[in-house]
Amino acid sequence: VQAVFRSNLSHLLELMGSGKESLIFMKKRTKRLTAQWVLAAQRLARKLGSVWRDQKQILVHIGFLTEESGDVFSPRVLKGGPLGEMVQWADILATLYILGHGLRITVSLKELQSNLGVPPGRGNCPLTMPLPFDLIYTDYHGLQQMKQHMGLSFKKYRCRIRVIDTFGTEPAYNHEEYATLHGYRTNWGYWNLNPKQFMTMFPHTPDNSFMGFVSEELNETEKQLIKGSKASNMAVVYGKEASIWKGKEKFLGILNKYMEIHGTVYYESQRPPEVPAFVKNHGLLPQPEFQQLLRKAKLFIGFGFPYEGPAPLEAIANGCVFLQSRFSPPHSSLNHEFFRGKPTSREVFSQHPYAENFIGKPHVWTVDYNNSEEFEAAIKAIMRTQVDPYLPYEYTCEGMLERIHAYIQHQDFCAAPGPAPPGARAPLSPFVLAPNATHLEWTQNASFAPGAWPPAHSLRAWLATAGRACTDACLDHGLICEPSFFPFLNSQDAFQKLQVPCDSTESEMNHLYPAFAQPGHECFLQKEPLLFSCAGSSTKYHRLCPCRDFRKGQVALCQDCL
Ligand code: U2F
């Protein structure tokens, strides 16, 4: 069946159920954004033309909202608790629905079981039953519940699962045996899924798929209006929970010399002691009122927490400058409580690395807050700068619809690797060394890997300098690491063509392979496909890195990916 774009969201709102504060928040958001979504769908439909889109049957099981996993978020919705996850799930539901897919939504174990066809009372059903869904979107909590209640079906159908995973899961943590042997074991990892089945809130690591969310977009008239009505001395502090303000008196004091400071900190009956008297605290605001506040403000200022949330993108989209602190040394699961136990060793160099690296100046200023002079100088400079509202395409409704459309049409983690053609020898990589002898390029006439997505001809392979992760090595060349291309490079032939002087070649399990070790002129191939990883580095190795191009403002998709 062909999927048809939908423009009426009232049925989706019914499907979303009711009762919990979290669901109420999500439904309000979806309702408010309806006009934007519909417009975006029309634009995408025009862009895609007559391309065939399969209609999928999709189950969305939001595990963290189930009572069975404690549902700690819902009671905190009106009390300054995290809303980022709710923002994202609301937008995922809207995207899937608008793209025209068949949708079921569950937020309890009971609903999950009845949708999966598990007979009630048959907790751990040993049988494999036909699964009535082509795709299941869930989170780590939901994954655990499915494992417990799907019996053997879990193993059979897990390739259809997509895990919404805010901060990401790196391959070394995902592979059970490897994680256990090498100290990458955490509370969350070791599911042996294809790492691309994990979908993140920001494009943290190309090992996972970037899901994202949307921010409200302004039209030209609104943009002009906002620019005219900005108060150059008005600042809003990032942080709806009082604890975020603790110990920030010094910065607030400096900021107060220049600007009128506003906050949206939740409080019960009186001002939280962490929030100084000179701050105008509005209390936690409903989302649309928070947007209105941002429209008037010049500066949105972060004090280090929360990490990597939606609010800075909203602020920038509403014409604010976002000022945030640089982390030196960077925060990660190795040195910071918040990230401890998360299945990634990604180093976070500022409160919002996406804002720093993908947006940057003039919209984003990342400074060393330990240096009061630098901090003060930044505030003064920001008050003098003029900025336009800005929203990266990948965070617009159209950008999210486009990206998820591409994933649904092209990502297939159930396909078994095809059998080797009769008489095949060791695979030859269809590359040539580029004329400047720096990297490998696809040969023009190669009909290698015809069904691959992203299409294999977007591959550029580089040998990284020692100590450089493929994630960074590709960025150095204006490209992005593409893990699905690793198999094309994992051969002696690729090393040979790059003129790497291998004295010996071994095949082992190591998330840094394929790689070249300079000392003994040893080349290493990857033995376990699940361990192909863009993330990770060691000064011992020059990693062999698969890079690709990407669309401007849509890093998840290559030029020819649609
Ligand atoms: C992030 O969660 P948060 O909920 O702390 O993220 P924020 O960036 O603060 O933004 C969430 C939404 O809250 C809204 C605002 C954002 O869309 O419009 N909001 C509001 O409705 N009223 C207000 O007064 C102020 C903001 C992140 F998303 C999570 O994944 C992390 O777990 C968490 C911790 O790092 O940070």
Short mmCIF file of N, CA and C in Angstrom, two decimals, residues 3 13 133 187 225 302 309 313 341 351 454 482 515:
data_model
loop_
_atom_site.label_atom_id
_atom_site.label_comp_id
_atom_site.label_asym_id
_atom_site.label_seq_id
_atom_site.Cartn_x
_atom_site.Cartn_y
_atom_site.Cartn_z
N ALA A 3 1.76 5.01 1.01
CA ALA A 3 1.48 5.94 2.10
C ALA A 3 1.06 7.29 1.54
N LEU A 13 -4.43 12.80 17.73
CA LEU A 13 -4.64 13.28 19.09
C LEU A 13 -5.47 12.28 19.89
N PHE A 133 3.47 -5.69 13.05
CA PHE A 133 4.08 -4.38 12.80
C PHE A 133 5.35 -4.52 11.98
N ASN A 187 24.53 -0.09 32.43
CA ASN A 187 23.15 -0.51 32.68
C ASN A 187 22.32 -0.58 31.42
N LEU A 225 9.20 41.34 12.65
CA LEU A 225 8.54 41.86 13.85
C LEU A 225 9.42 41.66 15.09
N GLY A 302 23.16 29.89 29.37
CA GLY A 302 23.24 28.58 30.02
C GLY A 302 24.31 28.57 31.10
N GLY A 309 19.69 20.02 25.45
CA GLY A 309 18.22 20.04 25.39
C GLY A 309 17.72 20.84 24.21
N LEU A 313 17.90 25.70 20.92
CA LEU A 313 17.48 25.81 19.51
C LEU A 313 16.26 26.71 19.38
N GLY A 341 27.47 5.69 33.35
CA GLY A 341 26.58 4.57 33.05
C GLY A 341 25.87 4.71 31.71
N GLN A 351 28.04 22.96 27.08
CA GLN A 351 26.70 22.53 27.49
C GLN A 351 25.89 22.01 26.30
N PRO A 454 23.23 4.58 2.61
CA PRO A 454 23.40 5.53 1.51
C PRO A 454 24.09 4.90 0.31
N GLU A 482 30.45 7.47 7.82
CA GLU A 482 29.27 6.67 7.46
C GLU A 482 29.56 5.19 7.75
N ALA A 515 42.35 -0.69 10.82
CA ALA A 515 43.32 0.33 11.21
C ALA A 515 44.74 -0.15 10.90
#
